[in-house]
XYZ file of C-alpha atoms in Angstrom:
602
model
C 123.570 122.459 131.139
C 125.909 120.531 133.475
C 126.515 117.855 131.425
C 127.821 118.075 127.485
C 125.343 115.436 126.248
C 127.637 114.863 122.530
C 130.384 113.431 125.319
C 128.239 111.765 127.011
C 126.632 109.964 124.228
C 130.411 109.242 122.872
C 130.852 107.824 126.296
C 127.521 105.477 126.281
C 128.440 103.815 123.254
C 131.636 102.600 125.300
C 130.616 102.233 128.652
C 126.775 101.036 128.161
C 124.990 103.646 130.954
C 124.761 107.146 131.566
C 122.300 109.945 132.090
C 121.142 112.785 129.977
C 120.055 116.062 131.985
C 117.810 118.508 130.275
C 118.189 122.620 130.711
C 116.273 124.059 133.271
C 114.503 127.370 133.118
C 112.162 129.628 135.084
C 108.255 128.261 134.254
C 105.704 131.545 134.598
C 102.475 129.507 135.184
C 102.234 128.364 138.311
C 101.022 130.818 141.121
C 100.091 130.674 144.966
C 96.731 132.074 145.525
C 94.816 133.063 148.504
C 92.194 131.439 150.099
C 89.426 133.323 150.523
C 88.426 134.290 154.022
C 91.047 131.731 155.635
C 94.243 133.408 155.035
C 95.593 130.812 154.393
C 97.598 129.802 151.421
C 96.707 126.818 148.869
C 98.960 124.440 148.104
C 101.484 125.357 145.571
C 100.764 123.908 141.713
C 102.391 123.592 138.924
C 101.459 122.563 135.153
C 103.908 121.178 132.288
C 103.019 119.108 129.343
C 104.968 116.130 127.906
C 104.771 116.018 123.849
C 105.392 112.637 122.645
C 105.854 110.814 118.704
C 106.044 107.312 117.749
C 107.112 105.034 114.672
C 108.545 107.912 112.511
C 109.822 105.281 110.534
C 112.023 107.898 108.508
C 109.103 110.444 107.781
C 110.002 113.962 107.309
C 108.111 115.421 104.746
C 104.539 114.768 104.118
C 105.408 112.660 101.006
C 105.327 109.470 99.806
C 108.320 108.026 97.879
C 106.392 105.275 96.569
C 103.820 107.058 94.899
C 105.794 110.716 94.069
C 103.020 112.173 95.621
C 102.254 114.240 98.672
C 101.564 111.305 100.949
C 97.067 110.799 101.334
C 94.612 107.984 102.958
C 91.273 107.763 103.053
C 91.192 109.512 106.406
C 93.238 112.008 104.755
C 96.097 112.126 107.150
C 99.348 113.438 106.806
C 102.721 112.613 107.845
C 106.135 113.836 108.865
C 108.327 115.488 111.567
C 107.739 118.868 109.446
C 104.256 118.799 110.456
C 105.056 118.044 114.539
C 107.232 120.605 114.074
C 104.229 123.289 113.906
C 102.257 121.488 116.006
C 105.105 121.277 119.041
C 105.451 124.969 118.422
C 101.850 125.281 118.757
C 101.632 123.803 122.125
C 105.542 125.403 123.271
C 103.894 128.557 122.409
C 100.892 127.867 124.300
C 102.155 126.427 127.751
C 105.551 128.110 127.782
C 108.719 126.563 126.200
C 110.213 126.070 129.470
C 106.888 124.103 130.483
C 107.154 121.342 127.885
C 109.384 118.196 127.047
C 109.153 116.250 123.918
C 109.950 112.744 123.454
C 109.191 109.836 121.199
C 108.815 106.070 121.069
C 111.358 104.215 118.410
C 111.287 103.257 114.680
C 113.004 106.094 113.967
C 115.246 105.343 110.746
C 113.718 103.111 109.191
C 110.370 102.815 106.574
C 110.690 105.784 103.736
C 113.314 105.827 100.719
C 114.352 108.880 102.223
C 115.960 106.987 105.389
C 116.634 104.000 103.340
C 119.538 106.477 101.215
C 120.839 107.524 103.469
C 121.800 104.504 105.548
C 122.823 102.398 101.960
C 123.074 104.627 99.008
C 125.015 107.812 100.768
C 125.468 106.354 104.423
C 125.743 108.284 107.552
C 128.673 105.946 108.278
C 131.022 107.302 105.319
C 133.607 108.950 106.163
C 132.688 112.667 105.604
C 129.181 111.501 105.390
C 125.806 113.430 105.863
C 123.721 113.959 109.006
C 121.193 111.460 108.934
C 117.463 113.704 108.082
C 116.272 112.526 111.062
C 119.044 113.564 113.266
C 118.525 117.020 111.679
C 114.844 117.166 111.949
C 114.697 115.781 115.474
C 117.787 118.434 116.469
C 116.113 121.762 115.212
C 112.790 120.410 116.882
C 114.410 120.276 120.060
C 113.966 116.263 120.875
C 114.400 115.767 124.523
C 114.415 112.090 124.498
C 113.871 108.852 122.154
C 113.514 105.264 122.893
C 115.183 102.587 120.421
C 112.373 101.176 118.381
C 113.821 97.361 116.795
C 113.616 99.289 113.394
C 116.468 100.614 114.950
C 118.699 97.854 114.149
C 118.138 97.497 110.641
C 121.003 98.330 109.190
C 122.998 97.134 111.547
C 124.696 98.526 114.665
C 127.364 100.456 113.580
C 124.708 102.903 111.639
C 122.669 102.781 114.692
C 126.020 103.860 116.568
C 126.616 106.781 114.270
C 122.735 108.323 114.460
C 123.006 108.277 117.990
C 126.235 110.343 117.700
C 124.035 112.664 115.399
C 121.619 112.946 118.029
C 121.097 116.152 120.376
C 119.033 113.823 122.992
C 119.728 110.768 123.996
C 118.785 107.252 122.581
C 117.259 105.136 125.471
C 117.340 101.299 125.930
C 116.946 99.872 129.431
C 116.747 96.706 128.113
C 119.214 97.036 125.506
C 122.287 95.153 127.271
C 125.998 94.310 126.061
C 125.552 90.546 125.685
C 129.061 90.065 127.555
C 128.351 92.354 130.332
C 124.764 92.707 130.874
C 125.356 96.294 131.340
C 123.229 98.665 129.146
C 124.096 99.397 126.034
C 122.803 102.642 125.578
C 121.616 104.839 128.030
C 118.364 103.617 130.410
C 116.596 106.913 131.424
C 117.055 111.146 131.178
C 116.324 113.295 133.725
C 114.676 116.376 132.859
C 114.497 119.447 135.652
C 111.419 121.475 134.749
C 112.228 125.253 137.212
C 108.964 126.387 138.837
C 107.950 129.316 140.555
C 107.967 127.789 143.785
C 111.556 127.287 144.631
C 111.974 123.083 143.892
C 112.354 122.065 140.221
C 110.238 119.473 139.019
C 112.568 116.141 138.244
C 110.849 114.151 135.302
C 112.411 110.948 134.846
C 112.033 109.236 131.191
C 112.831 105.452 131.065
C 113.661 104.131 127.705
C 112.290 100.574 126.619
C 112.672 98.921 123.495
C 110.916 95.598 121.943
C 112.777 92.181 123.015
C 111.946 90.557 119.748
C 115.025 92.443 118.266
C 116.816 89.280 118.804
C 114.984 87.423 116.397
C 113.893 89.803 113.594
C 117.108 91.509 113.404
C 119.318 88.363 114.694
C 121.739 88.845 112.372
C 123.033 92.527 113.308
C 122.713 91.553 117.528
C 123.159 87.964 117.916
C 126.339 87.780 120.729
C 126.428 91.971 120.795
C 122.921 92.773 121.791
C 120.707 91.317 124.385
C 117.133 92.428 125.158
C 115.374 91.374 128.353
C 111.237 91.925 129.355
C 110.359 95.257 129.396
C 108.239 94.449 132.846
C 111.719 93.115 134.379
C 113.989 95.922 133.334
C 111.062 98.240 134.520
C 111.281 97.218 138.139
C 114.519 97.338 138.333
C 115.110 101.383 137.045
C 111.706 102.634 138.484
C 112.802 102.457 142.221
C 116.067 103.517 141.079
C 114.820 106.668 139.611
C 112.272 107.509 142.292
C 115.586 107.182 144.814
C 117.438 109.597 142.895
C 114.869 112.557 143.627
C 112.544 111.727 140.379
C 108.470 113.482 140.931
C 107.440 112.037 138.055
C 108.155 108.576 136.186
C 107.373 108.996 132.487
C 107.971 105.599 130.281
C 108.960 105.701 126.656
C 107.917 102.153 125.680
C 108.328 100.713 121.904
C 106.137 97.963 122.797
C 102.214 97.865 122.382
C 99.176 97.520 125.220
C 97.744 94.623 124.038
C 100.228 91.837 126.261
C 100.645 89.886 123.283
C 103.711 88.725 121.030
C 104.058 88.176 117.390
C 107.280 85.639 118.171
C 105.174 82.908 119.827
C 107.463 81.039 122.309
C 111.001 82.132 120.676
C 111.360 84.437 123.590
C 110.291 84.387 127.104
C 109.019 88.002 127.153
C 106.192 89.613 125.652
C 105.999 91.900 122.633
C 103.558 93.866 123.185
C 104.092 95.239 126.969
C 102.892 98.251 127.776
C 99.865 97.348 129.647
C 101.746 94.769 131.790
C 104.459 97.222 132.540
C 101.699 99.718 134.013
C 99.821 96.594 135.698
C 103.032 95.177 137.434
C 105.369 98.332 137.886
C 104.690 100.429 141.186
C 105.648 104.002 140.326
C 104.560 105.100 137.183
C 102.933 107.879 135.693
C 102.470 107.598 132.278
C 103.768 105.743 129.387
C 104.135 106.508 125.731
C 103.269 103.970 123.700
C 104.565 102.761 120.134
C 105.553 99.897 118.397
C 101.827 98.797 117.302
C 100.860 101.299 114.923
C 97.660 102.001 116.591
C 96.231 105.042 117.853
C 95.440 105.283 121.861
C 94.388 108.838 122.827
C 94.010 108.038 126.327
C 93.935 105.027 128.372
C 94.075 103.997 131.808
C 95.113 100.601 133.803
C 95.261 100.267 137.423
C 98.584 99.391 138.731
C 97.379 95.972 140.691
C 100.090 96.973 143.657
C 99.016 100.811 144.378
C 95.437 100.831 142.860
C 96.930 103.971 140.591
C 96.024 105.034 137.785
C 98.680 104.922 134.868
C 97.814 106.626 131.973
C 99.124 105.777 128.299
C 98.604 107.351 125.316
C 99.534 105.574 121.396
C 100.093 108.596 118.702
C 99.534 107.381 115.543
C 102.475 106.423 113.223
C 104.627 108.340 110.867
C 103.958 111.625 112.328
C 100.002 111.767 111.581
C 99.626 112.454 115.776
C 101.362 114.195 118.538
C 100.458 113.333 122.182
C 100.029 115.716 124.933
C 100.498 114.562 128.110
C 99.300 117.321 130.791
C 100.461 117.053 133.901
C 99.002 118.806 136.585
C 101.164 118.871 140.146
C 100.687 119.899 143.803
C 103.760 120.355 146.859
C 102.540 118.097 149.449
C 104.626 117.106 152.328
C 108.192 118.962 151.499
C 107.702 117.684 147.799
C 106.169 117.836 144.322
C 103.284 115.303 144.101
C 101.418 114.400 140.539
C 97.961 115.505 141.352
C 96.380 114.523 137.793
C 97.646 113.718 134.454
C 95.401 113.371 131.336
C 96.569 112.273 127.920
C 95.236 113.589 124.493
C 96.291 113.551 120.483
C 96.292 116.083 117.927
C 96.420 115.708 114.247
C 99.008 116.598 112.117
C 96.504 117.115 109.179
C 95.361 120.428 110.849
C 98.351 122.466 110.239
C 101.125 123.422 107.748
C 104.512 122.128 107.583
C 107.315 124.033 109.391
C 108.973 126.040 106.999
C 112.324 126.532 108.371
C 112.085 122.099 108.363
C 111.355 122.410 104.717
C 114.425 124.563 104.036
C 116.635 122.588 105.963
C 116.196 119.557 104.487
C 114.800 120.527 100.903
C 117.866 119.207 99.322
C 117.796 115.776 100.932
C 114.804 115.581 99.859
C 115.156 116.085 95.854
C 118.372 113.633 96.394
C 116.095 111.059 96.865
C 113.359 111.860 94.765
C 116.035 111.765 91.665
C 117.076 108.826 92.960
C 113.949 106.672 93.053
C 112.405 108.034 89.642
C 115.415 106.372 87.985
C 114.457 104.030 85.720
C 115.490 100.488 85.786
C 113.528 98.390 82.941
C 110.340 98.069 81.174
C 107.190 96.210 82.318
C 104.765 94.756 79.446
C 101.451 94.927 81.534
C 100.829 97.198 84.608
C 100.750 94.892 87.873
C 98.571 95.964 91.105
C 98.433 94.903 94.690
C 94.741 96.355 95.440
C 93.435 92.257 95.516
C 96.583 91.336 96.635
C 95.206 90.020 100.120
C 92.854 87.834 98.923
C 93.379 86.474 95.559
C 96.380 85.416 93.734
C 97.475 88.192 91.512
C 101.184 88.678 89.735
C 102.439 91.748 91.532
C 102.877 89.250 94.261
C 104.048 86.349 92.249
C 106.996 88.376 91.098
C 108.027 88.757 94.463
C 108.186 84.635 94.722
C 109.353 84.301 91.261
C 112.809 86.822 92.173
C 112.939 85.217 95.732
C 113.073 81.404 93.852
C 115.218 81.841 91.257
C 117.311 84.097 93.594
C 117.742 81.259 95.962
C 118.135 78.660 93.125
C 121.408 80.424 92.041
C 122.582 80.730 95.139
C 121.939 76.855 95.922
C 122.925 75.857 92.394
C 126.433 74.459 93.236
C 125.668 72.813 96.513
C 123.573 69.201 97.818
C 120.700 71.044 97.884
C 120.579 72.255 93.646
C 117.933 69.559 92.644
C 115.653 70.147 95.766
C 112.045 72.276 94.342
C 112.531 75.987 95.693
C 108.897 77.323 97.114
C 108.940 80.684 98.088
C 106.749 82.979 100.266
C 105.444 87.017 99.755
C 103.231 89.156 101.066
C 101.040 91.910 100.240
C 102.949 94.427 102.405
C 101.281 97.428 100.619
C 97.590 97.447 98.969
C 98.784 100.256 96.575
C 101.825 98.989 94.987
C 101.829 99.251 90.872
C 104.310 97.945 88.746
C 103.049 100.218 85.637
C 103.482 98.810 81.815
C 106.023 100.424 80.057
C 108.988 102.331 82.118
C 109.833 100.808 85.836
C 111.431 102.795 88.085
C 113.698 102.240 91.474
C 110.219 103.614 93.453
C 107.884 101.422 91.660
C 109.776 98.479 92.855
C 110.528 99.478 96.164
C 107.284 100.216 96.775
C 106.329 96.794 96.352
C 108.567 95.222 99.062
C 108.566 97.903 101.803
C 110.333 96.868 104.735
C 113.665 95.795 105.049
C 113.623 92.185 105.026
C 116.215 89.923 103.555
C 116.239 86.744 102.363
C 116.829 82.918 103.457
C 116.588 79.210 102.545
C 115.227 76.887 104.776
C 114.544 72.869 104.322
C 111.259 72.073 104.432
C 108.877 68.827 104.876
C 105.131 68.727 102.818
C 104.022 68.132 106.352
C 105.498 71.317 107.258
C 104.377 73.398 104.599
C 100.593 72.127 104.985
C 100.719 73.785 108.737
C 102.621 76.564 107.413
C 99.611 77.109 104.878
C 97.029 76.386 107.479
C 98.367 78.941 109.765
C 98.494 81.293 107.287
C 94.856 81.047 106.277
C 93.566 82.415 109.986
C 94.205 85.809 108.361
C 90.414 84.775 106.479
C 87.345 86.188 108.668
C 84.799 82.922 108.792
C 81.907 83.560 105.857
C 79.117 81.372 105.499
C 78.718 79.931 101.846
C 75.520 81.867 101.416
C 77.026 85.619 102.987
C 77.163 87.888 100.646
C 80.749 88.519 99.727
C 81.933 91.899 100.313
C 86.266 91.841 100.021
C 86.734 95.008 102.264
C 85.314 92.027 105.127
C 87.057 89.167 104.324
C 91.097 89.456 105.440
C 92.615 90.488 108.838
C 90.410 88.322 111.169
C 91.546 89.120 114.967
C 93.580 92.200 113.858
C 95.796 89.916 111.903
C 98.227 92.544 109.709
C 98.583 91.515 105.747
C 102.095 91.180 106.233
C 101.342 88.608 108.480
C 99.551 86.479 105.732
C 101.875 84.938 102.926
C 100.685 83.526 99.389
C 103.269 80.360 99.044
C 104.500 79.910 95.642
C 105.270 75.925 94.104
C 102.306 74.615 95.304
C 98.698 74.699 94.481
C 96.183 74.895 97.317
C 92.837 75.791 97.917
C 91.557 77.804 101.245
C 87.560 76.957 102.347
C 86.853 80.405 104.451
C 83.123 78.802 105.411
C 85.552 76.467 107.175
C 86.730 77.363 110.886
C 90.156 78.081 111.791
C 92.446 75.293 111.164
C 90.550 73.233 108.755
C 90.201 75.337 106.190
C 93.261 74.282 103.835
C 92.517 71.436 100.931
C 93.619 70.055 98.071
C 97.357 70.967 98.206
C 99.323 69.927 95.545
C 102.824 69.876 94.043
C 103.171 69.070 90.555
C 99.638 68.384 90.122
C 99.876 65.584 92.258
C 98.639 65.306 96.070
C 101.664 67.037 98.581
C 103.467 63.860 100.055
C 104.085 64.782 103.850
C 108.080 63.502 103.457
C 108.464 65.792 100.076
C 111.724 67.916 100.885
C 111.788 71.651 99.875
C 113.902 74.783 99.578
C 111.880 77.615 101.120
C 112.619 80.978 100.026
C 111.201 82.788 103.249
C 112.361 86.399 104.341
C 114.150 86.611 107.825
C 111.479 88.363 109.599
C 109.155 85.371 109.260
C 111.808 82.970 108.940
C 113.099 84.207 112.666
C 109.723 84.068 114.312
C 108.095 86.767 112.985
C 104.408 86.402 112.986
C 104.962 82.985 115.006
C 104.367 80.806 111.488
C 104.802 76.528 112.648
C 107.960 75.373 111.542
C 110.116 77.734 109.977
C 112.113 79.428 112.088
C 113.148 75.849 113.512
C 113.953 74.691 110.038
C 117.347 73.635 108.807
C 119.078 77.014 107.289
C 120.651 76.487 103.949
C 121.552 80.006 102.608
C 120.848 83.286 104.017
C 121.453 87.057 101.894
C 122.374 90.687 103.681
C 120.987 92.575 101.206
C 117.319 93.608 101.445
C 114.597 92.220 99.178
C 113.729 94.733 97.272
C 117.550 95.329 96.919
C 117.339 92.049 95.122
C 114.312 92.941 93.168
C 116.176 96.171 92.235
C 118.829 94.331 90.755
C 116.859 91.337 89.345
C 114.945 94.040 87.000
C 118.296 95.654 85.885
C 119.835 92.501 84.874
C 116.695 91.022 83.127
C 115.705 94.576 81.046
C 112.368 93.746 81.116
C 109.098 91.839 83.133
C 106.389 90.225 81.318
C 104.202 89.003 83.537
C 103.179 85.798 81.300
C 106.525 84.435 82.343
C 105.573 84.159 85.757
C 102.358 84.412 86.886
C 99.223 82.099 87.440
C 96.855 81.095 90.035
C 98.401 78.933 92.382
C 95.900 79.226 95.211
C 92.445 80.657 95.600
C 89.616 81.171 97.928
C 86.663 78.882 98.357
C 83.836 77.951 100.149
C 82.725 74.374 100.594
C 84.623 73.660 96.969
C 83.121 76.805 94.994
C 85.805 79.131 94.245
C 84.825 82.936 95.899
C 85.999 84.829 92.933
């Protein structure tokens, strides 16, 4: 090991660049053979496989915190970095340790209760604190490499700061730059030496790329620190420089999807969703693991428009559920090592156990947090769901508005803004959130809210909210007013996500799904009276939409009024201590509903 890579992180943090150099080792695989009846030698090969992860999102156990329950979907998945941990041993075992790298993608330490205590309730940044689970997890697996994911920045950078200290393996960024200097941030590539039997290592190069559109969901923790160019841009740039410094093969670790498109509209010049384009425009590369989408992409190939290669990308799907396998297969041509085919592959966690020796290590983490989120908080007099959640108005989801109003009429209640009406907006984030009647724990509502959002006020017109609602209603698939209504086909048209479609509380309004896309919207009301265009409004909107997120009209250009660090469901934690008690009847009715030509759907 010629470098110490715990200095050298230190040493990124200050400086903004460096290089992480894996251990190199003799690889048994490869061997010359004869050609028969010519004498002659063929060319010298060699094999190694690439193991890649994406959106972990805090995953270490197959377990879900919300539910108390080993985690389940109707696929039957599972999840967790103690489940890749069999499955990398699997495939170490199979091609030779000293044959394999593993890497990931981003969205590391962020998305379960287990991640969320340990960056709030017993930080990582204490002094005398704990290693972060995920630190410890990815260690004893043997991580060779991560790129920042913009879950990343979450919880600000100083926690960021200390799990990258944690780390065994670098955190990569190439397009993570000081906003004074330009300089990067965090380190822009690893280079890996793979030993063959053939004299010349194999140098594997692995460029880290993270998702521009940090700078507006997470603003608040980078805005004047952080800056966070294209991923195509920042990609031309290293990939020469790597192939110059002796690199055979070009592997990018991209938390950024394949589908070219953003999320953030025109609030940044660069796209969110990369990948593709970055294979398209960027001479030089050989693969690229893909995250950021939540999608799975076994294998998939796009022609690099300046070489005619083929660049191969692969998607594992999130949480741990799938491990990609990247084999490489290589031939010395010409006085060097030459990729001679590389083919891309997933497997499923489902099929195997979970490592024991992850279990043990991190058992009593786990029961921490468990404790912790059964603690109950209040009472509930009628069990709320979210199952109908994306399509009709149900009170699960107007307690989310009802905390997020009167939260932000407190907050406003001293200031020129007190007698303005406060309309707030929610999502269904989860289809299987319950609020159950009678005790209420910490997990029941956390489950409800689950991502780390926190909450604004913005000033908004009637004219304003109308688009806002129109937009919104795209999430509704087109149905004729004779179809037969089946729910399971009526939300996410054009691969819309739920949490991109948000039930507005204040107003009354009706949405005509046999309408087309941007006329669907009628009879919006405030008061019981028709919406006047020039009515003024407090909206209660969470940052990630109210920074861009999901590119809603409006809002993120809107007038800020008040703005909260604490998460959502933080709030909604504390809102149900205070109060005791929910009772539904205090808060919920139908505001909107779905229609078609007048006639209500349900």
């Amino acid at each position: 090991m010629p470098l110490n890579r715990r200095k050298f992180l230190k040493k990124s943090a200050v400086t903004g660049a460096g290089v992480a150099i894996a251990g190199a080792a003799v690889a048994p695989s490869a061997q010359a053979v004869e050609v028969k009846g010519g004498g002659k030698k063929a060319p010298k090969r060699y094999k190694f496989t690439v193991m890649g992860t994406t959106d972990l999102h805090g995953n270490v156990f197959n377990w879900d915190y919300f539910t108390d329950k080993e985690f389940d979907d109707r696929a039957h998945n599972d999840v967790g970095l103690a489940k890749i941990s069999t499955l990398v041993n699997q495939v170490r075992k199979e091609k030779g340790r000293r044959n394999t790298l593993l890497i990931d993608a981003g969205d590391t330490i962020q998305g379960t209760q287990l991640s969320y205590y340990y960056a709030k309730v017993d930080p990582i940044t204490a002094k005398g604190g704990p290693v972060h689970p995920m630190a410890q997890a990815m260690n004893a697996i043997d991580y060779d490499a991560a790129a920042l994911g913009n879950h990343e920045f979450n919880y600000g950078i100083p926690v960021l700061r200390k799990f990258q200290e944690q780390c065994r393996f670098p955190l990569l960024g190439a397009n993570a730059l000081d906003a004074k200097t330009l300089r990067p941030a965090f380190p822009p590539y690893s280079m890996h030496r793979l030993r063959t039997p053939h004299g010349r290592d194999v140098k594997v190069a692995v460029l880290g790329l993270t998702n521009p559109g940090i700078a507006i969901w997470d603003k608040a923790n980078v805005q004047g620190k952080m800056t966070f160019p294209g991923l195509e841009e920042q990609a031309a740039k290293w990939v020469p420089k790597l192939r110059s410094m002796g690199a055979d093969v070009v592997i990018v670790s991209a938390h950024s999807g394949s589908s070219g498109t953003s999320s953030y509209g025109d609030q940044l010049p660069y796209i969110e969703n990369a990948a593709g384009l970055v294979a398209e425009q960027v001479p030089g590369i050989d693969a690229i693991l893909v995250g950021h989408a939540h999608t799975e992409i076994p294998e998939y190939f796009v022609t690099n428009k300046e070489t005619g290669k083929q660049v191969v990308l692969s998607e594992p799907l999130k949480w741990g559920q799938r491990l990609t396998l990247f084999d490489f297969e290589m031939v010395w041509s010409k006085g060097c090592w030459k990729v001679e085919k590389v083919a891309a592959q997933v497997l499923n966690s489902n099929t195997v156990e979970e490592d024991p020796e992850i279990v043990k290590m991190l058992g009593d983490e786990h029961e921490k947090v468990v404790a912790y989120v059964n603690q109950v908080i209040g009472t509930n007099a009628a069990e709320m769901t979210s199952v109908e959640g994306p399509y009709k108005d149900v009170p699960i989801i107007d307690l989310i508005n009802h905390i997020q109003a009167d939260t932000v009429k407190q907050a406003l209640s001293s200031t020129e803004y007190a007698s303005l009406p406060v309309l707030s907006q929610a999502a269904a984030f989860s289809r299987s959130a319950v609020i159950p009647a009678g005790n209420v724990t910490i997990r029941d509502v956390a489950g409800l809210y689950v991502f780390e959002n926190t909450l604004e006020a913005r000033l908004m017109t009637g004219a304003q909210m109308k688009a806002y609602l129109e937009y919104s209603a795209n999430y509704f698939v087109q149905t004729a007013a004779d179809a037969v209504i089946d729910p399971a086909k009526l939300t996410n048209a054009n691969g819309t996500p739920d949490y991109n479609y948000d039930a507005v509380s204040g107003l009354t309004y009706e949405i005509d799904i046999a309408k087309p896309v941007g006329s669907r919207v009628t009879n919006v009301r405030f008061e019981g009276a028709p919406l006047a265009d020039d009515k003024q409004f407090v909206f209660a909107v969470n940052n990630y939409r109210a920074n861009g997120g999901g590119n809603f009209p409006h809002v993120a250009a809107a007038q800020l009024l008040w703005s909260n660090s604490d998460e959502i469901r933080n709030t909604m934690i504390a809102w149900v201590k205070a109060k005791g008690s929910i009772d539904p009847a205090a808060f919920a009715s139908v505001d909107w509903k779905l229609t078609r030509n007048g006639t209500p759907v349900f």
